[in-house]
Amino acid sequence: MTAYQDLLDIHIRHEISLADFRFDGFSAINEAVAKLMAGELKELFIVGDYGAGKTHLATAIYHSYTQQTRQTAISLSLKDLIHQDPNADALVGLDMFDLVIIDDLQYLRHSYEWQTGLFDLINKVREQQKQMLFLADKPAQELAIGLPDLITRLSLSPLLEIPVFDHEQDRDKLLSTILKHKNLRLPDEIYQHLLLKGPRNAGDIIAVITAIVPKLTLLKKQIPKKTINETKELIDKQTFLLELTNHGQTDGMHSPSF
């Protein structure tokens, strides 16, 4: 059996769910999402840096909301949609849904049409006492939105921030969750090194895993010590490079989803 076969189990498929976020650092977000699901919270604004897992969280909330409440929901990412739909036609009629999820809100700065369209949608959703969830890399006041009334509307939503996984126990759960969704299994020595010396957010962890898996292919099940050491060095190098570049991400980049 090759190392790749040992790492990859193609028979297992794991659906994205809120269980992926059962970390101590996520307690405030989990409580707010529970209130959203129960109808006790009409709006929520979640902020997270590049690679924090916002898109994964949005997908998990969408699935859980539709399955558990039996109500309707729609989830939009503005990353590509704004360029594909310059007139913001996609926002028309969304107030028919019980929950509207808008991800990648930071791209609003590129389009005044989308800003006015979202402003109108928020007003219609509020009139009908329905719900909205916003996700962005910064709070509303820092998104360079040119429509002041929209900033005011967005700022009224309760604001929560996705935590950085500084605690080893939470990071262990995160790494296990990512590997589960990628259907990967790492050798223990490499797993521990990635856990202790690797990145602190989902997107960067995924990037490092993507970089190291090719080194473990086409080998026997027993991976040589030299390969183990080279993989550790690659983890260190990739982590360092990601730390240097993360805060300079451009609009062409997008947070990976695990």
Short mmCIF file of C-alpha atoms in Angstrom, two decimals:
data_model
loop_
_atom_site.label_atom_id
_atom_site.label_comp_id
_atom_site.label_asym_id
_atom_site.label_seq_id
_atom_site.Cartn_x
_atom_site.Cartn_y
_atom_site.Cartn_z
CA MET A 1 0.00 0.00 0.00
CA THR A 2 1.36 3.40 -0.89
CA ALA A 3 1.56 6.24 1.59
CA TYR A 4 -1.02 8.07 -0.50
CA GLN A 5 -3.44 5.15 -0.15
CA ASP A 6 -2.77 5.09 3.56
CA LEU A 7 -3.47 8.83 3.80
CA LEU A 8 -6.56 8.90 1.63
CA ASP A 9 -9.77 7.01 2.28
CA ILE A 10 -12.02 7.66 -0.71
CA HIS A 11 -14.96 5.78 0.81
CA ILE A 12 -15.59 8.29 3.59
CA ARG A 13 -17.63 11.46 2.95
CA HIS A 14 -18.36 13.94 5.72
CA GLU A 15 -21.07 16.58 5.37
CA ILE A 16 -20.26 20.08 6.52
CA SER A 17 -22.04 20.74 9.81
CA LEU A 18 -22.02 22.98 12.88
CA ALA A 19 -20.40 20.11 14.77
CA ASP A 20 -17.18 21.12 13.01
CA PHE A 21 -17.16 24.26 15.17
CA ARG A 22 -17.56 22.75 18.62
CA PHE A 23 -14.47 24.50 19.95
CA ASP A 24 -14.17 26.40 23.22
CA GLY A 25 -13.17 29.54 21.32
CA PHE A 26 -16.35 29.32 19.25
CA SER A 27 -18.72 29.31 22.24
CA ALA A 28 -19.99 32.86 21.61
CA ILE A 29 -20.58 32.16 17.91
CA ASN A 30 -22.26 28.83 18.67
CA GLU A 31 -24.59 30.51 21.15
CA ALA A 32 -25.49 33.23 18.65
CA VAL A 33 -26.10 30.71 15.87
CA ALA A 34 -28.34 28.71 18.21
CA LYS A 35 -30.39 31.87 18.81
CA LEU A 36 -30.50 32.47 15.06
CA MET A 37 -31.79 28.93 14.52
CA ALA A 38 -34.41 29.40 17.23
CA GLY A 39 -35.59 32.67 15.72
CA GLU A 40 -34.46 34.65 18.76
CA LEU A 41 -31.88 36.61 16.73
CA LYS A 42 -32.84 38.37 13.50
CA GLU A 43 -29.39 39.40 12.32
CA LEU A 44 -25.75 38.46 12.91
CA PHE A 45 -22.48 39.82 11.54
CA ILE A 46 -19.47 37.47 11.72
CA VAL A 47 -15.94 38.71 11.08
CA GLY A 48 -12.92 36.56 10.33
CA ASP A 49 -9.48 37.04 8.80
CA TYR A 50 -8.31 35.39 5.60
CA GLY A 51 -8.47 31.61 5.96
CA ALA A 52 -10.53 31.69 9.18
CA GLY A 53 -13.21 29.39 7.78
CA LYS A 54 -16.03 31.89 7.17
CA THR A 55 -17.29 30.16 4.05
CA HIS A 56 -17.29 26.79 5.78
CA LEU A 57 -19.21 28.29 8.69
CA ALA A 58 -21.74 29.90 6.34
CA THR A 59 -22.31 26.56 4.62
CA ALA A 60 -22.70 24.76 7.94
CA ILE A 61 -25.27 27.31 9.14
CA TYR A 62 -27.18 27.04 5.87
CA HIS A 63 -27.38 23.24 6.06
CA SER A 64 -28.31 23.19 9.74
CA TYR A 65 -30.90 25.94 9.37
CA THR A 66 -32.73 24.29 6.48
CA GLN A 67 -32.57 20.81 8.00
CA GLN A 68 -33.45 21.62 11.59
CA THR A 69 -35.94 24.49 11.24
CA ARG A 70 -37.53 23.28 7.98
CA GLN A 71 -37.49 26.89 6.86
CA THR A 72 -36.02 28.31 3.67
CA ALA A 73 -32.57 29.86 3.32
CA ILE A 74 -30.22 31.08 0.62
CA SER A 75 -26.47 31.64 0.82
CA LEU A 76 -24.58 33.97 -1.55
CA SER A 77 -20.87 34.66 -1.85
CA LEU A 78 -20.10 38.08 -3.30
CA LYS A 79 -16.56 37.21 -4.37
CA ASP A 80 -17.40 36.41 -7.99
CA LEU A 81 -21.10 37.26 -8.06
CA ILE A 82 -20.59 41.02 -8.02
CA HIS A 83 -18.54 40.88 -11.25
CA GLN A 84 -20.93 38.41 -12.91
CA ASP A 85 -24.04 40.42 -11.98
CA PRO A 86 -23.12 44.15 -12.05
CA ASN A 87 -26.74 45.27 -11.60
CA ALA A 88 -27.25 43.20 -8.44
CA ASP A 89 -30.22 41.37 -9.96
CA ALA A 90 -29.42 38.36 -7.77
CA LEU A 91 -30.61 40.27 -4.71
CA VAL A 92 -34.10 40.87 -6.10
CA GLY A 93 -36.77 38.83 -4.32
CA LEU A 94 -34.47 37.30 -1.70
CA ASP A 95 -36.78 38.58 1.02
CA MET A 96 -38.97 35.55 0.23
CA PHE A 97 -36.44 33.39 2.12
CA ASP A 98 -36.57 33.01 5.89
CA LEU A 99 -32.78 33.40 6.18
CA VAL A 100 -30.49 35.25 3.77
CA ILE A 101 -26.74 34.59 4.17
CA ILE A 102 -24.32 37.03 2.51
CA ASP A 103 -20.69 35.86 2.53
CA ASP A 104 -17.59 37.83 1.44
CA LEU A 105 -19.28 41.14 2.20
CA GLN A 106 -15.94 42.94 1.77
CA TYR A 107 -16.39 42.82 -2.03
CA LEU A 108 -19.25 45.31 -1.75
CA ARG A 109 -16.73 48.13 -2.04
CA HIS A 110 -16.42 47.36 -5.76
CA SER A 111 -20.06 48.13 -6.60
CA TYR A 112 -22.39 50.95 -5.63
CA GLU A 113 -25.24 49.04 -7.33
CA TRP A 114 -24.73 46.12 -4.96
CA GLN A 115 -24.54 48.45 -2.00
CA THR A 116 -27.88 50.04 -2.82
CA GLY A 117 -29.35 46.65 -3.67
CA LEU A 118 -28.29 45.19 -0.32
CA PHE A 119 -29.58 48.26 1.51
CA ASP A 120 -33.01 47.76 -0.06
CA LEU A 121 -32.95 44.03 0.69
CA ILE A 122 -32.09 44.59 4.36
CA ASN A 123 -35.03 46.97 4.69
CA LYS A 124 -37.43 44.45 3.10
CA VAL A 125 -36.15 41.60 5.26
CA ARG A 126 -36.57 43.68 8.40
CA GLU A 127 -40.08 44.72 7.41
CA GLN A 128 -41.03 41.05 7.14
CA GLN A 129 -39.30 40.10 10.40
CA LYS A 130 -37.07 37.59 8.63
CA GLN A 131 -33.36 36.90 9.23
CA MET A 132 -29.96 37.79 7.78
CA LEU A 133 -26.41 36.63 8.36
CA PHE A 134 -23.42 38.63 7.13
CA LEU A 135 -19.80 37.42 6.92
CA ALA A 136 -16.79 39.61 6.11
CA ASP A 137 -13.11 40.08 6.86
CA LYS A 138 -13.72 43.35 8.75
CA PRO A 139 -16.56 45.08 10.63
CA ALA A 140 -18.97 47.16 8.52
CA GLN A 141 -17.31 50.46 9.41
CA GLU A 142 -13.99 49.23 7.97
CA LEU A 143 -15.24 47.80 4.66
CA ALA A 144 -14.80 50.97 2.56
CA ILE A 145 -18.48 51.00 1.68
CA GLY A 146 -19.50 54.26 0.03
CA LEU A 147 -23.16 54.19 1.09
CA PRO A 148 -23.39 55.57 4.67
CA ASP A 149 -26.95 54.29 5.21
CA LEU A 150 -25.81 50.74 4.43
CA ILE A 151 -22.96 51.01 6.93
CA THR A 152 -25.52 52.10 9.53
CA ARG A 153 -27.81 49.16 8.74
CA LEU A 154 -24.98 46.63 8.90
CA SER A 155 -23.61 48.14 12.11
CA LEU A 156 -26.89 47.40 13.89
CA SER A 157 -26.27 43.65 13.61
CA PRO A 158 -24.63 41.93 16.61
CA LEU A 159 -20.92 41.51 15.78
CA LEU A 160 -18.83 38.43 16.58
CA GLU A 161 -15.31 37.50 15.51
CA ILE A 162 -14.03 34.07 14.50
CA PRO A 163 -11.21 33.27 16.93
CA VAL A 164 -7.63 32.44 16.08
CA PHE A 165 -6.82 28.91 17.20
CA ASP A 166 -4.10 29.70 19.71
CA HIS A 167 -5.10 26.96 22.16
CA GLU A 168 -3.63 23.58 21.32
CA GLN A 169 -6.79 21.68 22.23
CA ASP A 170 -8.95 23.73 19.87
CA ARG A 171 -6.31 23.55 17.13
CA ASP A 172 -6.19 19.76 17.53
CA LYS A 173 -9.95 19.58 16.94
CA LEU A 174 -9.64 21.92 13.96
CA LEU A 175 -6.84 19.90 12.38
CA SER A 176 -8.75 16.64 12.92
CA THR A 177 -11.85 18.18 11.34
CA ILE A 178 -9.92 19.40 8.29
CA LEU A 179 -8.28 16.02 7.77
CA LYS A 180 -11.66 14.31 8.13
CA HIS A 181 -13.21 16.47 5.43
CA LYS A 182 -10.18 15.99 3.19
CA ASN A 183 -10.31 12.23 3.88
CA LEU A 184 -6.66 12.32 4.95
CA ARG A 185 -4.72 10.56 7.65
CA LEU A 186 -1.24 11.85 8.54
CA PRO A 187 1.56 9.92 10.28
CA ASP A 188 1.53 10.79 13.98
CA GLU A 189 4.95 12.49 14.01
CA ILE A 190 3.94 14.77 11.12
CA TYR A 191 0.52 15.40 12.65
CA GLN A 192 2.07 16.50 15.95
CA HIS A 193 4.56 18.78 14.22
CA LEU A 194 1.81 20.40 12.16
CA LEU A 195 -0.28 20.80 15.31
CA LEU A 196 2.48 22.43 17.38
CA LYS A 197 4.50 24.29 14.74
CA GLY A 198 2.00 24.85 11.95
CA PRO A 199 -0.44 27.69 11.18
CA ARG A 200 -3.26 28.89 13.42
CA ASN A 201 -6.17 29.15 10.96
CA ALA A 202 -8.06 26.75 8.71
CA GLY A 203 -7.03 28.22 5.37
CA ASP A 204 -3.31 28.13 6.14
CA ILE A 205 -3.52 24.62 7.60
CA ILE A 206 -5.15 23.45 4.37
CA ALA A 207 -2.41 25.15 2.33
CA VAL A 208 0.31 23.39 4.33
CA ILE A 209 -1.42 20.02 4.07
CA THR A 210 -1.71 20.48 0.31
CA ALA A 211 2.03 21.20 0.15
CA ILE A 212 3.15 18.18 2.19
CA VAL A 213 0.92 15.42 0.84
CA PRO A 214 2.90 15.02 -2.44
CA LYS A 215 6.03 14.23 -0.41
CA LEU A 216 4.20 11.27 1.12
CA THR A 217 3.04 9.68 -2.13
CA LEU A 218 4.48 6.71 -3.98
CA LEU A 219 6.16 5.45 -0.82
CA LYS A 220 5.80 2.32 1.24
CA LYS A 221 3.53 2.45 4.26
CA GLN A 222 6.58 2.90 6.48
CA ILE A 223 7.71 6.42 5.65
CA PRO A 224 11.52 6.91 5.90
CA LYS A 225 12.87 9.13 8.65
CA LYS A 226 14.46 11.37 6.03
CA THR A 227 11.03 12.01 4.46
CA ILE A 228 9.56 12.71 7.89
CA ASN A 229 12.26 15.32 8.57
CA GLU A 230 11.91 16.87 5.12
CA THR A 231 8.15 17.11 5.64
CA LYS A 232 8.66 18.85 9.00
CA GLU A 233 11.00 21.33 7.35
CA LEU A 234 8.42 21.96 4.63
CA ILE A 235 5.76 22.60 7.28
CA ASP A 236 8.05 25.14 8.94
CA LYS A 237 8.86 26.85 5.63
CA GLN A 238 5.26 27.03 4.44
CA THR A 239 4.05 28.29 7.81
CA PHE A 240 6.66 31.04 7.82
CA LEU A 241 5.79 32.14 4.27
CA LEU A 242 2.08 32.18 5.07
CA GLU A 243 2.69 34.31 8.15
CA LEU A 244 4.51 36.82 5.96
CA THR A 245 1.87 37.02 3.25
CA ASN A 246 -1.50 36.52 4.95
CA HIS A 247 -2.15 40.15 5.79
CA GLY A 248 -1.40 41.19 2.23
CA GLN A 249 -4.02 39.05 0.52
CA THR A 250 -5.52 40.68 -2.58
CA ASP A 251 -9.07 40.60 -3.89
CA GLY A 252 -8.04 37.79 -6.20
CA MET A 253 -7.53 35.49 -3.24
CA HIS A 254 -10.26 33.67 -1.41
CA SER A 255 -10.47 31.93 1.92
CA PRO A 256 -10.28 28.15 1.46
CA SER A 257 -13.09 26.09 2.90
CA PHE A 258 -12.31 22.86 4.70
#
